[in-house]
Each structure stands twice: as C-alpha cells, then as structure tokens.
PDB file of C-alpha atoms in Angstrom:
ATOM      1  CA  MET A   2      21.838 -99.270  34.701  1.00  0.00           C
ATOM      2  CA  GLU A   3      19.146 -99.634  37.457  1.00  0.00           C
ATOM      3  CA  LYS A   4      21.650 -99.088  40.710  1.00  0.00           C
ATOM      4  CA  ILE A   5      22.325 -95.739  38.695  1.00  0.00           C
ATOM      5  CA  GLU A   6      18.808 -95.056  37.915  1.00  0.00           C
ATOM      6  CA  GLU A   7      18.353 -95.044  42.139  1.00  0.00           C
ATOM      7  CA  GLN A   8      20.887 -92.967  42.838  1.00  0.00           C
ATOM      8  CA  PHE A   9      19.925 -90.306  40.652  1.00  0.00           C
ATOM      9  CA  ALA A  10      16.388 -90.911  41.696  1.00  0.00           C
ATOM     10  CA  ASN A  11      17.158 -89.831  45.255  1.00  0.00           C
ATOM     11  CA  LEU A  12      19.076 -86.866  44.123  1.00  0.00           C
ATOM     12  CA  HIS A  13      17.091 -83.532  44.818  1.00  0.00           C
ATOM     13  CA  ILE A  14      18.476 -79.822  44.319  1.00  0.00           C
ATOM     14  CA  VAL A  15      19.368 -78.801  47.931  1.00  0.00           C
ATOM     15  CA  LYS A  16      19.888 -74.662  46.340  1.00  0.00           C
ATOM     16  CA  CYS A  17      19.651 -72.930  43.669  1.00  0.00           C
ATOM     17  CA  SER A  18      21.032 -69.445  42.825  1.00  0.00           C
ATOM     18  CA  LEU A  19      19.481 -66.578  42.015  1.00  0.00           C
ATOM     19  CA  GLY A  20      18.644 -65.493  38.167  1.00  0.00           C
ATOM     20  CA  THR A  21      19.371 -63.009  36.372  1.00  0.00           C
ATOM     21  CA  LYS A  22      18.051 -60.062  34.302  1.00  0.00           C
ATOM     22  CA  GLU A  23      19.389 -60.992  31.267  1.00  0.00           C
ATOM     23  CA  PRO A  24      19.559 -64.943  30.968  1.00  0.00           C
ATOM     24  CA  THR A  25      22.824 -66.531  30.283  1.00  0.00           C
ATOM     25  CA  TYR A  26      24.057 -70.298  29.721  1.00  0.00           C
ATOM     26  CA  LEU A  27      26.687 -71.302  31.776  1.00  0.00           C
ATOM     27  CA  LEU A  28      28.928 -72.662  29.055  1.00  0.00           C
ATOM     28  CA  GLY A  29      32.152 -74.513  32.145  1.00  0.00           C
ATOM     29  CA  ILE A  30      32.423 -74.244  35.685  1.00  0.00           C
ATOM     30  CA  ASP A  31      35.341 -74.072  38.820  1.00  0.00           C
ATOM     31  CA  THR A  32      35.676 -74.545  42.648  1.00  0.00           C
ATOM     32  CA  SER A  33      38.003 -73.605  44.735  1.00  0.00           C
ATOM     33  CA  LYS A  34      40.491 -76.195  45.541  1.00  0.00           C
ATOM     34  CA  THR A  35      42.319 -74.064  49.065  1.00  0.00           C
ATOM     35  CA  VAL A  36      39.955 -74.890  51.658  1.00  0.00           C
ATOM     36  CA  GLN A  37      40.776 -72.376  55.087  1.00  0.00           C
ATOM     37  CA  ALA A  38      38.840 -71.846  58.029  1.00  0.00           C
ATOM     38  CA  GLY A  39      36.955 -69.015  58.522  1.00  0.00           C
ATOM     39  CA  LYS A  40      37.129 -68.061  54.869  1.00  0.00           C
ATOM     40  CA  GLU A  41      34.481 -68.988  51.697  1.00  0.00           C
ATOM     41  CA  ASN A  42      34.571 -71.848  48.948  1.00  0.00           C
ATOM     42  CA  LEU A  43      34.176 -70.815  45.486  1.00  0.00           C
ATOM     43  CA  VAL A  44      32.829 -71.122  42.669  1.00  0.00           C
ATOM     44  CA  ALA A  45      33.513 -70.063  39.227  1.00  0.00           C
ATOM     45  CA  VAL A  46      30.805 -69.882  36.225  1.00  0.00           C
ATOM     46  CA  LEU A  47      31.847 -69.331  32.778  1.00  0.00           C
ATOM     47  CA  CYS A  48      28.927 -67.225  30.743  1.00  0.00           C
ATOM     48  CA  SER A  49      28.199 -67.470  27.706  1.00  0.00           C
ATOM     49  CA  ASN A  50      27.785 -64.247  27.427  1.00  0.00           C
ATOM     50  CA  GLY A  51      31.788 -63.442  28.113  1.00  0.00           C
ATOM     51  CA  SER A  52      32.383 -62.247  32.046  1.00  0.00           C
ATOM     52  CA  ILE A  53      33.560 -65.139  34.331  1.00  0.00           C
ATOM     53  CA  ARG A  54      30.570 -65.049  37.797  1.00  0.00           C
ATOM     54  CA  ILE A  55      32.194 -65.646  41.437  1.00  0.00           C
ATOM     55  CA  TYR A  56      29.861 -67.419  43.316  1.00  0.00           C
ATOM     56  CA  ASP A  57      30.302 -67.971  47.412  1.00  0.00           C
ATOM     57  CA  LYS A  58      29.414 -71.708  47.200  1.00  0.00           C
ATOM     58  CA  GLU A  59      27.550 -71.873  50.436  1.00  0.00           C
ATOM     59  CA  ARG A  60      24.830 -69.917  49.535  1.00  0.00           C
ATOM     60  CA  LEU A  61      25.365 -68.702  45.689  1.00  0.00           C
ATOM     61  CA  ASN A  62      25.604 -65.523  45.910  1.00  0.00           C
ATOM     62  CA  VAL A  63      26.950 -63.759  43.246  1.00  0.00           C
ATOM     63  CA  LEU A  64      30.120 -62.455  44.573  1.00  0.00           C
ATOM     64  CA  ARG A  65      32.045 -60.687  41.728  1.00  0.00           C
ATOM     65  CA  GLU A  66      32.498 -60.638  38.107  1.00  0.00           C
ATOM     66  CA  PHE A  67      34.799 -61.081  35.071  1.00  0.00           C
ATOM     67  CA  SER A  68      35.063 -59.888  32.233  1.00  0.00           C
ATOM     68  CA  GLY A  69      37.359 -60.392  28.975  1.00  0.00           C
ATOM     69  CA  TYR A  70      36.737 -57.375  26.698  1.00  0.00           C
ATOM     70  CA  PRO A  71      37.258 -56.883  23.978  1.00  0.00           C
ATOM     71  CA  GLY A  72      38.315 -60.920  24.060  1.00  0.00           C
ATOM     72  CA  LEU A  73      35.944 -63.642  24.506  1.00  0.00           C
ATOM     73  CA  LEU A  74      36.310 -65.798  27.186  1.00  0.00           C
ATOM     74  CA  ASN A  75      36.944 -69.697  27.071  1.00  0.00           C
ATOM     75  CA  GLY A  76      37.100 -72.031  29.368  1.00  0.00           C
ATOM     76  CA  VAL A  77      37.528 -71.611  33.611  1.00  0.00           C
ATOM     77  CA  ARG A  78      40.061 -72.472  36.100  1.00  0.00           C
ATOM     78  CA  PHE A  79      41.171 -72.132  39.539  1.00  0.00           C
ATOM     79  CA  ALA A  80      44.738 -72.001  40.998  1.00  0.00           C
ATOM     80  CA  ASN A  81      45.044 -75.580  42.780  1.00  0.00           C
ATOM     81  CA  SER A  82      47.372 -73.849  45.879  1.00  0.00           C
ATOM     82  CA  CYS A  83      45.213 -70.330  45.504  1.00  0.00           C
ATOM     83  CA  ASP A  84      41.865 -68.574  45.077  1.00  0.00           C
ATOM     84  CA  SER A  85      43.369 -67.210  41.296  1.00  0.00           C
ATOM     85  CA  VAL A  86      40.588 -68.358  38.809  1.00  0.00           C
ATOM     86  CA  TYR A  87      42.286 -68.756  34.946  1.00  0.00           C
ATOM     87  CA  SER A  88      41.217 -68.504  31.565  1.00  0.00           C
ATOM     88  CA  ALA A  89      42.129 -68.014  27.771  1.00  0.00           C
ATOM     89  CA  CYS A  90      40.960 -65.789  25.750  1.00  0.00           C
ATOM     90  CA  THR A  91      40.189 -64.980  21.856  1.00  0.00           C
ATOM     91  CA  ASP A  92      42.246 -62.144  22.243  1.00  0.00           C
ATOM     92  CA  GLY A  93      45.328 -63.889  22.243  1.00  0.00           C
ATOM     93  CA  THR A  94      45.899 -63.836  25.965  1.00  0.00           C
ATOM     94  CA  VAL A  95      45.200 -66.127  29.246  1.00  0.00           C
ATOM     95  CA  LYS A  96      43.947 -64.446  31.895  1.00  0.00           C
ATOM     96  CA  CYS A  97      44.775 -64.641  35.912  1.00  0.00           C
ATOM     97  CA  TRP A  98      42.140 -63.005  38.467  1.00  0.00           C
ATOM     98  CA  ASP A  99      42.025 -63.013  42.115  1.00  0.00           C
ATOM     99  CA  ALA A 100      39.138 -64.092  42.850  1.00  0.00           C
ATOM    100  CA  ARG A 101      38.340 -62.122  46.248  1.00  0.00           C
ATOM    101  CA  VAL A 102      39.120 -59.042  45.188  1.00  0.00           C
ATOM    102  CA  ALA A 103      36.832 -57.589  42.803  1.00  0.00           C
ATOM    103  CA  ARG A 104      38.644 -55.316  39.885  1.00  0.00           C
ATOM    104  CA  GLU A 105      38.695 -54.386  36.513  1.00  0.00           C
ATOM    105  CA  LYS A 106      41.547 -56.045  35.295  1.00  0.00           C
ATOM    106  CA  PRO A 107      43.419 -59.048  35.452  1.00  0.00           C
ATOM    107  CA  VAL A 108      46.525 -59.656  37.806  1.00  0.00           C
ATOM    108  CA  GLN A 109      48.615 -61.309  35.470  1.00  0.00           C
ATOM    109  CA  LEU A 110      48.113 -61.667  31.742  1.00  0.00           C
ATOM    110  CA  PHE A 111      49.861 -63.968  29.413  1.00  0.00           C
ATOM    111  CA  LYS A 112      50.890 -63.353  25.605  1.00  0.00           C
ATOM    112  CA  GLY A 113      51.251 -65.681  23.109  1.00  0.00           C
ATOM    113  CA  TYR A 114      51.514 -64.638  19.323  1.00  0.00           C
ATOM    114  CA  PRO A 115      50.068 -62.733  18.116  1.00  0.00           C
ATOM    115  CA  SER A 116      48.129 -64.467  15.225  1.00  0.00           C
ATOM    116  CA  ASN A 117      46.993 -66.173  18.629  1.00  0.00           C
ATOM    117  CA  ILE A 118      43.209 -67.123  18.949  1.00  0.00           C
ATOM    118  CA  PHE A 119      43.159 -69.120  22.527  1.00  0.00           C
ATOM    119  CA  ILE A 120      40.061 -71.910  22.825  1.00  0.00           C
ATOM    120  CA  SER A 121      41.645 -74.309  25.640  1.00  0.00           C
ATOM    121  CA  PHE A 122      44.057 -74.570  28.561  1.00  0.00           C
ATOM    122  CA  ASP A 123      45.364 -75.669  31.492  1.00  0.00           C
ATOM    123  CA  ILE A 124      47.068 -75.295  34.322  1.00  0.00           C
ATOM    124  CA  ASN A 125      49.467 -77.936  35.983  1.00  0.00           C
ATOM    125  CA  CYS A 126      49.337 -79.079  38.907  1.00  0.00           C
ATOM    126  CA  ASN A 127      52.299 -77.423  40.892  1.00  0.00           C
ATOM    127  CA  ASP A 128      50.558 -74.462  39.971  1.00  0.00           C
ATOM    128  CA  HIS A 129      54.343 -73.296  38.133  1.00  0.00           C
ATOM    129  CA  ILE A 130      52.740 -73.867  34.159  1.00  0.00           C
ATOM    130  CA  ILE A 131      49.698 -72.832  32.325  1.00  0.00           C
ATOM    131  CA  CYS A 132      49.270 -74.402  28.999  1.00  0.00           C
ATOM    132  CA  ALA A 133      46.744 -73.086  26.263  1.00  0.00           C
ATOM    133  CA  GLY A 134      45.770 -74.494  23.090  1.00  0.00           C
ATOM    134  CA  THR A 135      44.857 -72.161  19.927  1.00  0.00           C
ATOM    135  CA  GLU A 136      42.679 -72.183  16.731  1.00  0.00           C
ATOM    136  CA  LYS A 137      44.162 -73.835  13.709  1.00  0.00           C
ATOM    137  CA  VAL A 138      45.280 -70.544  11.373  1.00  0.00           C
ATOM    138  CA  ASP A 139      47.517 -70.211   8.255  1.00  0.00           C
ATOM    139  CA  ASP A 140      48.498 -74.116   9.340  1.00  0.00           C
ATOM    140  CA  ASP A 141      49.052 -73.708  12.360  1.00  0.00           C
ATOM    141  CA  ALA A 142      47.590 -74.928  15.050  1.00  0.00           C
ATOM    142  CA  LEU A 143      49.464 -74.012  18.514  1.00  0.00           C
ATOM    143  CA  LEU A 144      49.957 -75.401  22.253  1.00  0.00           C
ATOM    144  CA  VAL A 145      51.177 -72.586  24.219  1.00  0.00           C
ATOM    145  CA  PHE A 146      52.890 -72.422  27.260  1.00  0.00           C
ATOM    146  CA  TRP A 147      54.031 -70.233  29.941  1.00  0.00           C
ATOM    147  CA  ASP A 148      55.553 -70.120  33.812  1.00  0.00           C
ATOM    148  CA  ALA A 149      52.929 -68.943  35.827  1.00  0.00           C
ATOM    149  CA  ARG A 150      55.126 -68.609  38.374  1.00  0.00           C
ATOM    150  CA  MET A 151      55.036 -64.749  40.073  1.00  0.00           C
ATOM    151  CA  ASN A 152      58.965 -63.509  40.384  1.00  0.00           C
ATOM    152  CA  SER A 153      59.227 -60.668  43.801  1.00  0.00           C
ATOM    153  CA  GLN A 154      62.293 -59.552  40.755  1.00  0.00           C
ATOM    154  CA  ASN A 155      60.266 -58.623  38.416  1.00  0.00           C
ATOM    155  CA  LEU A 156      56.661 -57.941  39.163  1.00  0.00           C
ATOM    156  CA  SER A 157      55.177 -56.594  35.369  1.00  0.00           C
ATOM    157  CA  THR A 158      51.247 -58.780  35.033  1.00  0.00           C
ATOM    158  CA  THR A 159      52.092 -59.139  31.226  1.00  0.00           C
ATOM    159  CA  LYS A 160      54.117 -62.433  31.106  1.00  0.00           C
ATOM    160  CA  ASP A 161      55.603 -63.963  27.120  1.00  0.00           C
ATOM    161  CA  SER A 162      55.242 -67.944  26.867  1.00  0.00           C
ATOM    162  CA  LEU A 163      58.302 -69.801  27.169  1.00  0.00           C
ATOM    163  CA  GLY A 164      57.194 -71.332  23.666  1.00  0.00           C
ATOM    164  CA  ALA A 165      54.901 -74.018  21.985  1.00  0.00           C
ATOM    165  CA  TYR A 166      54.686 -77.260  20.734  1.00  0.00           C
ATOM    166  CA  SER A 167      53.337 -76.567  16.740  1.00  0.00           C
ATOM    167  CA  GLU A 168      53.978 -80.188  14.695  1.00  0.00           C
ATOM    168  CA  THR A 169      51.324 -82.194  16.586  1.00  0.00           C
ATOM    169  CA  HIS A 170      47.784 -80.914  15.494  1.00  0.00           C
ATOM    170  CA  SER A 171      46.870 -79.743  12.591  1.00  0.00           C
ATOM    171  CA  ASP A 172      43.235 -78.353  13.973  1.00  0.00           C
ATOM    172  CA  ASP A 173      41.990 -76.461  16.302  1.00  0.00           C
ATOM    173  CA  VAL A 174      43.197 -78.025  19.727  1.00  0.00           C
ATOM    174  CA  THR A 175      39.836 -78.011  21.516  1.00  0.00           C
ATOM    175  CA  GLN A 176      41.200 -79.591  24.949  1.00  0.00           C
ATOM    176  CA  VAL A 177      44.261 -79.177  27.311  1.00  0.00           C
ATOM    177  CA  ARG A 178      44.428 -81.494  30.691  1.00  0.00           C
ATOM    178  CA  PHE A 179      46.599 -81.400  32.737  1.00  0.00           C
ATOM    179  CA  HIS A 180      47.307 -85.115  34.949  1.00  0.00           C
ATOM    180  CA  PRO A 181      46.623 -84.357  38.107  1.00  0.00           C
ATOM    181  CA  SER A 182      49.168 -85.277  40.218  1.00  0.00           C
ATOM    182  CA  ASN A 183      52.337 -84.657  38.165  1.00  0.00           C
ATOM    183  CA  PRO A 184      52.689 -81.478  36.809  1.00  0.00           C
ATOM    184  CA  ASN A 185      54.928 -82.572  33.767  1.00  0.00           C
ATOM    185  CA  MET A 186      52.555 -84.671  31.572  1.00  0.00           C
ATOM    186  CA  VAL A 187      49.598 -82.826  29.949  1.00  0.00           C
ATOM    187  CA  VAL A 188      47.037 -84.358  27.009  1.00  0.00           C
ATOM    188  CA  SER A 189      45.685 -82.815  24.225  1.00  0.00           C
ATOM    189  CA  GLY A 190      42.616 -82.803  21.609  1.00  0.00           C
ATOM    190  CA  SER A 191      41.944 -81.815  18.793  1.00  0.00           C
ATOM    191  CA  SER A 192      39.260 -81.074  15.919  1.00  0.00           C
ATOM    192  CA  ASP A 193      41.717 -83.441  14.362  1.00  0.00           C
ATOM    193  CA  GLY A 194      40.824 -86.482  16.036  1.00  0.00           C
ATOM    194  CA  LEU A 195      44.059 -86.387  17.321  1.00  0.00           C
ATOM    195  CA  VAL A 196      44.558 -86.753  21.176  1.00  0.00           C
ATOM    196  CA  ASN A 197      48.270 -86.506  21.953  1.00  0.00           C
ATOM    197  CA  VAL A 198      50.328 -87.240  25.498  1.00  0.00           C
ATOM    198  CA  PHE A 199      53.116 -85.195  26.094  1.00  0.00           C
ATOM    199  CA  ASP A 200      55.942 -85.601  28.748  1.00  0.00           C
ATOM    200  CA  ILE A 201      56.513 -81.608  28.472  1.00  0.00           C
ATOM    201  CA  ASN A 202      59.762 -81.881  31.021  1.00  0.00           C
ATOM    202  CA  ILE A 203      61.689 -83.243  27.685  1.00  0.00           C
ATOM    203  CA  ASP A 204      63.479 -80.267  25.396  1.00  0.00           C
ATOM    204  CA  ASN A 205      62.168 -81.647  22.086  1.00  0.00           C
ATOM    205  CA  GLU A 206      58.469 -81.435  20.406  1.00  0.00           C
ATOM    206  CA  GLU A 207      58.950 -84.877  18.779  1.00  0.00           C
ATOM    207  CA  ASP A 208      60.618 -86.164  21.691  1.00  0.00           C
ATOM    208  CA  ALA A 209      58.240 -84.573  24.545  1.00  0.00           C
ATOM    209  CA  LEU A 210      54.943 -86.563  22.449  1.00  0.00           C
ATOM    210  CA  VAL A 211      54.334 -89.584  24.490  1.00  0.00           C
ATOM    211  CA  THR A 212      51.581 -91.555  23.636  1.00  0.00           C
ATOM    212  CA  THR A 213      49.068 -89.774  20.070  1.00  0.00           C
ATOM    213  CA  CYS A 214      45.929 -92.365  19.500  1.00  0.00           C
ATOM    214  CA  ASN A 215      43.624 -91.151  16.118  1.00  0.00           C
ATOM    215  CA  SER A 216      39.677 -91.091  17.877  1.00  0.00           C
ATOM    216  CA  ILE A 217      38.608 -90.571  14.417  1.00  0.00           C
ATOM    217  CA  SER A 218      36.226 -88.255  15.421  1.00  0.00           C
ATOM    218  CA  SER A 219      36.964 -84.206  16.650  1.00  0.00           C
ATOM    219  CA  VAL A 220      37.388 -84.410  20.153  1.00  0.00           C
ATOM    220  CA  SER A 221      35.364 -81.888  22.476  1.00  0.00           C
ATOM    221  CA  CYS A 222      36.243 -83.567  26.369  1.00  0.00           C
ATOM    222  CA  ILE A 223      39.464 -85.374  27.060  1.00  0.00           C
ATOM    223  CA  GLY A 224      40.103 -85.802  30.875  1.00  0.00           C
ATOM    224  CA  TRP A 225      42.811 -88.568  32.559  1.00  0.00           C
ATOM    225  CA  SER A 226      41.263 -92.030  34.480  1.00  0.00           C
ATOM    226  CA  GLY A 227      42.985 -94.130  36.721  1.00  0.00           C
TER     227      GLY A 227
END
C-alpha cells in the first residue's frame, strides 16, 4: 500500500482540456488504437448531454462532436484497426462514426429489434463482430450480434442483426466485453448478478455458454485478466 501511495504522490497533471460553456459529466472514454505517422491520436469521450466528443490526444482540443439524437448514447469504443468510433443507443441501434470526419449522421447503423434499448456493447479484436446488451423488456434481456465488416457488394449503411442470445440473462445486460486477443470469446454481466463467458464460434446459445458465475450482486463493470 505504501508503494502505491508513493506512485500516486508522484503523479501530476500534464495537460487539461478546456472547459465548455455548459458543464457536462464524462461517462465514458476510449483512445484510438491506430498509430500512424503524421496523424493525430484521438480520444473519444461520452458526455452526459448525450454526445460523443473527439479530442486531439496531444493538445486535448475538441475536434468534433457526434450526437445520438433522438436516442441517448451508452458507452464509447474505438475500432481496433481504424479510427471508427462506436456507441450503443437507446433508440435500438449501435452507431458508428468516422472520428476524422465531421458529419451529423453515422457512417454505419446497426439495427436491433423494435423493443431493444441498448445499454452496453463491444466490438471484437478483429473488428468483425459487434455485441450489444439490452435493458430487460417484458421477460427478455438480450445479447444482440452484428457483422461489422464493410461489404463492397452492399453499400447500405444500415445492418440488421445476425441473431441474439436470449436465455442466459434475466435482467438488464449492463456489461459486454470481448477478449483482447481471441475474437470468439465474449463475457457479459447483468443486473441479475450473472457473469457469463461465451464462445460465439459455436452455433447455439446453450453450447456457446462456456462458464457462468453468480456474483450475488448487480454487475456494473467486468474485464479480462491474466
């Protein structure tokens, strides 16, 4: 504990972003994974006003802002191989923007089922699959999947889902996290207390469930270790 205290004592603020006219809370943050010579490294921040702000990582200047209107955005995540930024939305979609281009509409829109309200999501390490978790509606709490790859033969910006898991959670799916190096492994957490690990390479939900544990508490954050 003393060593940890010493490490924190040596920390200091290097840069600070400028304040805005209307103060907002920061609800989520992610940094771009791609590093290219001569190009800016980016930071995406989910704000309490329902927008995503893109910052220049070096100077912390606001470069552009995206809105999920008419829905509210939940979570923010950069793709692993490009500067696309994703967020789940309460309007039953997952939205994808090009973080380097200022435009109002997302470049891709991943549609769920009509009753879906997405509150968590992630994209796997090879940027092929998106998974999003829903609020419980009636008796359903779903994990919904999409193919995130761009298809040159189908230039439509709207994509329907590949399918969903519906039997393994009984309450809001609060967290979804893909494995950092295995694109087929995903873990989900829920208000029902369950943490489930799936191998999505297996066709049906029952067999895809690799392991489950009951945290005996609502799950607010999960991750991979080791």
